[in-house]
């Protein structure tokens, strides 16, 4: 029920920072305030939908730099290695 109510409500944001950012973006893009809000929201949604996942980033960078993972590098570290790293951090 709440989502239906919220979807039917017009947006009225009384926030000086939101207002300033929207007006700055509208001027930069040569858009009306309404167009600036719509454009910014579409771009934000698109960025989130198409955000590269960490594994994809790692794969892309390995391919770009010709790094091949195999052998010992593809096996997880032993618990002792993590314990040793944490010990080093805790001593700071």
PDB file of C-alpha atoms in Angstrom:
ATOM      1  CA  UNK A   1       0.000   0.000   0.000  1.00  0.00           C
ATOM      2  CA  UNK A   2       2.770   2.446   0.931  1.00  0.00           C
ATOM      3  CA  UNK A   3       4.583   2.042  -2.389  1.00  0.00           C
ATOM      4  CA  UNK A   4       1.373   2.825  -4.297  1.00  0.00           C
ATOM      5  CA  UNK A   5       0.853   5.936  -2.172  1.00  0.00           C
ATOM      6  CA  UNK A   6       4.479   7.026  -2.577  1.00  0.00           C
ATOM      7  CA  UNK A   7       4.395   6.502  -6.336  1.00  0.00           C
ATOM      8  CA  UNK A   8       1.351   8.751  -6.652  1.00  0.00           C
ATOM      9  CA  UNK A   9       2.901  11.596  -4.663  1.00  0.00           C
ATOM     10  CA  UNK A  10       4.632  14.460  -6.432  1.00  0.00           C
ATOM     11  CA  UNK A  11       8.204  15.086  -5.391  1.00  0.00           C
ATOM     12  CA  UNK A  12       8.687  18.165  -3.227  1.00  0.00           C
ATOM     13  CA  UNK A  13      12.163  18.350  -1.737  1.00  0.00           C
ATOM     14  CA  UNK A  14      13.020  21.301   0.478  1.00  0.00           C
ATOM     15  CA  UNK A  15      16.751  20.808   0.775  1.00  0.00           C
ATOM     16  CA  UNK A  16      19.211  23.594  -0.071  1.00  0.00           C
ATOM     17  CA  UNK A  17      21.929  21.187  -1.203  1.00  0.00           C
ATOM     18  CA  UNK A  18      19.558  19.233  -3.471  1.00  0.00           C
ATOM     19  CA  UNK A  19      18.303  22.510  -4.917  1.00  0.00           C
ATOM     20  CA  UNK A  20      21.814  23.856  -5.539  1.00  0.00           C
ATOM     21  CA  UNK A  21      23.034  20.621  -7.120  1.00  0.00           C
ATOM     22  CA  UNK A  22      19.978  20.393  -9.363  1.00  0.00           C
ATOM     23  CA  UNK A  23      20.303  23.997 -10.517  1.00  0.00           C
ATOM     24  CA  UNK A  24      24.045  23.616 -11.136  1.00  0.00           C
ATOM     25  CA  UNK A  25      23.472  20.469 -13.204  1.00  0.00           C
ATOM     26  CA  UNK A  26      20.621  22.120 -15.122  1.00  0.00           C
ATOM     27  CA  UNK A  27      22.851  25.089 -16.038  1.00  0.00           C
ATOM     28  CA  UNK A  28      25.765  22.835 -17.019  1.00  0.00           C
ATOM     29  CA  UNK A  29      23.565  20.648 -19.214  1.00  0.00           C
ATOM     30  CA  UNK A  30      21.389  23.464 -20.562  1.00  0.00           C
ATOM     31  CA  UNK A  31      18.260  21.805 -19.198  1.00  0.00           C
ATOM     32  CA  UNK A  32      15.186  22.874 -17.291  1.00  0.00           C
ATOM     33  CA  UNK A  33      15.001  21.878 -13.630  1.00  0.00           C
ATOM     34  CA  UNK A  34      12.548  19.094 -14.479  1.00  0.00           C
ATOM     35  CA  UNK A  35      14.735  17.830 -17.327  1.00  0.00           C
ATOM     36  CA  UNK A  36      17.811  17.969 -15.093  1.00  0.00           C
ATOM     37  CA  UNK A  37      16.144  15.824 -12.439  1.00  0.00           C
ATOM     38  CA  UNK A  38      14.898  13.276 -14.985  1.00  0.00           C
ATOM     39  CA  UNK A  39      18.285  13.128 -16.727  1.00  0.00           C
ATOM     40  CA  UNK A  40      20.222  12.777 -13.470  1.00  0.00           C
ATOM     41  CA  UNK A  41      17.939  10.021 -12.199  1.00  0.00           C
ATOM     42  CA  UNK A  42      18.099   8.099 -15.503  1.00  0.00           C
ATOM     43  CA  UNK A  43      21.902   8.333 -15.500  1.00  0.00           C
ATOM     44  CA  UNK A  44      22.144   7.237 -11.853  1.00  0.00           C
ATOM     45  CA  UNK A  45      19.846   4.257 -12.438  1.00  0.00           C
ATOM     46  CA  UNK A  46      21.757   3.292 -15.587  1.00  0.00           C
ATOM     47  CA  UNK A  47      25.109   3.470 -13.762  1.00  0.00           C
ATOM     48  CA  UNK A  48      23.846   1.235 -10.978  1.00  0.00           C
ATOM     49  CA  UNK A  49      22.329  -1.294 -13.369  1.00  0.00           C
ATOM     50  CA  UNK A  50      25.468  -1.492 -15.468  1.00  0.00           C
ATOM     51  CA  UNK A  51      28.002  -1.315 -12.645  1.00  0.00           C
ATOM     52  CA  UNK A  52      30.857  -3.700 -13.159  1.00  0.00           C
ATOM     53  CA  UNK A  53      31.101  -6.355 -10.466  1.00  0.00           C
ATOM     54  CA  UNK A  54      34.465  -6.779  -8.680  1.00  0.00           C
ATOM     55  CA  UNK A  55      35.125 -10.160 -10.308  1.00  0.00           C
ATOM     56  CA  UNK A  56      34.446  -8.647 -13.739  1.00  0.00           C
ATOM     57  CA  UNK A  57      36.842  -5.786 -12.988  1.00  0.00           C
ATOM     58  CA  UNK A  58      39.544  -8.220 -11.892  1.00  0.00           C
ATOM     59  CA  UNK A  59      39.048 -10.343 -15.021  1.00  0.00           C
ATOM     60  CA  UNK A  60      39.150  -7.291 -17.294  1.00  0.00           C
ATOM     61  CA  UNK A  61      42.329  -5.971 -15.686  1.00  0.00           C
ATOM     62  CA  UNK A  62      44.038  -9.369 -15.852  1.00  0.00           C
ATOM     63  CA  UNK A  63      43.219  -9.601 -19.558  1.00  0.00           C
ATOM     64  CA  UNK A  64      44.353  -6.022 -20.183  1.00  0.00           C
ATOM     65  CA  UNK A  65      47.714  -6.592 -18.509  1.00  0.00           C
ATOM     66  CA  UNK A  66      48.225 -10.171 -19.696  1.00  0.00           C
ATOM     67  CA  UNK A  67      48.082 -11.684 -16.231  1.00  0.00           C
ATOM     68  CA  UNK A  68      47.297 -15.385 -16.137  1.00  0.00           C
ATOM     69  CA  UNK A  69      46.234 -16.901 -12.846  1.00  0.00           C
ATOM     70  CA  UNK A  70      47.092 -20.525 -12.387  1.00  0.00           C
ATOM     71  CA  UNK A  71      48.896 -22.935 -10.157  1.00  0.00           C
ATOM     72  CA  UNK A  72      49.463 -21.699  -6.620  1.00  0.00           C
ATOM     73  CA  UNK A  73      47.978 -18.268  -7.388  1.00  0.00           C
ATOM     74  CA  UNK A  74      44.553 -19.781  -7.999  1.00  0.00           C
ATOM     75  CA  UNK A  75      44.460 -21.552  -4.621  1.00  0.00           C
ATOM     76  CA  UNK A  76      43.158 -19.792  -1.511  1.00  0.00           C
ATOM     77  CA  UNK A  77      45.685 -18.777   1.106  1.00  0.00           C
ATOM     78  CA  UNK A  78      45.975 -20.933   4.187  1.00  0.00           C
ATOM     79  CA  UNK A  79      44.375 -19.678   7.371  1.00  0.00           C
ATOM     80  CA  UNK A  80      47.788 -18.970   8.902  1.00  0.00           C
ATOM     81  CA  UNK A  81      48.508 -16.373   6.220  1.00  0.00           C
ATOM     82  CA  UNK A  82      45.349 -14.442   7.127  1.00  0.00           C
ATOM     83  CA  UNK A  83      46.090 -14.764  10.844  1.00  0.00           C
ATOM     84  CA  UNK A  84      49.578 -13.377  10.246  1.00  0.00           C
ATOM     85  CA  UNK A  85      48.204 -10.433   8.236  1.00  0.00           C
ATOM     86  CA  UNK A  86      45.707  -9.605  10.991  1.00  0.00           C
ATOM     87  CA  UNK A  87      48.412  -9.855  13.638  1.00  0.00           C
ATOM     88  CA  UNK A  88      50.439  -7.285  11.692  1.00  0.00           C
ATOM     89  CA  UNK A  89      47.441  -4.939  11.504  1.00  0.00           C
ATOM     90  CA  UNK A  90      46.525  -5.273  15.168  1.00  0.00           C
ATOM     91  CA  UNK A  91      50.047  -4.342  16.263  1.00  0.00           C
ATOM     92  CA  UNK A  92      49.716  -0.898  14.676  1.00  0.00           C
TER      93      UNK A  92
END
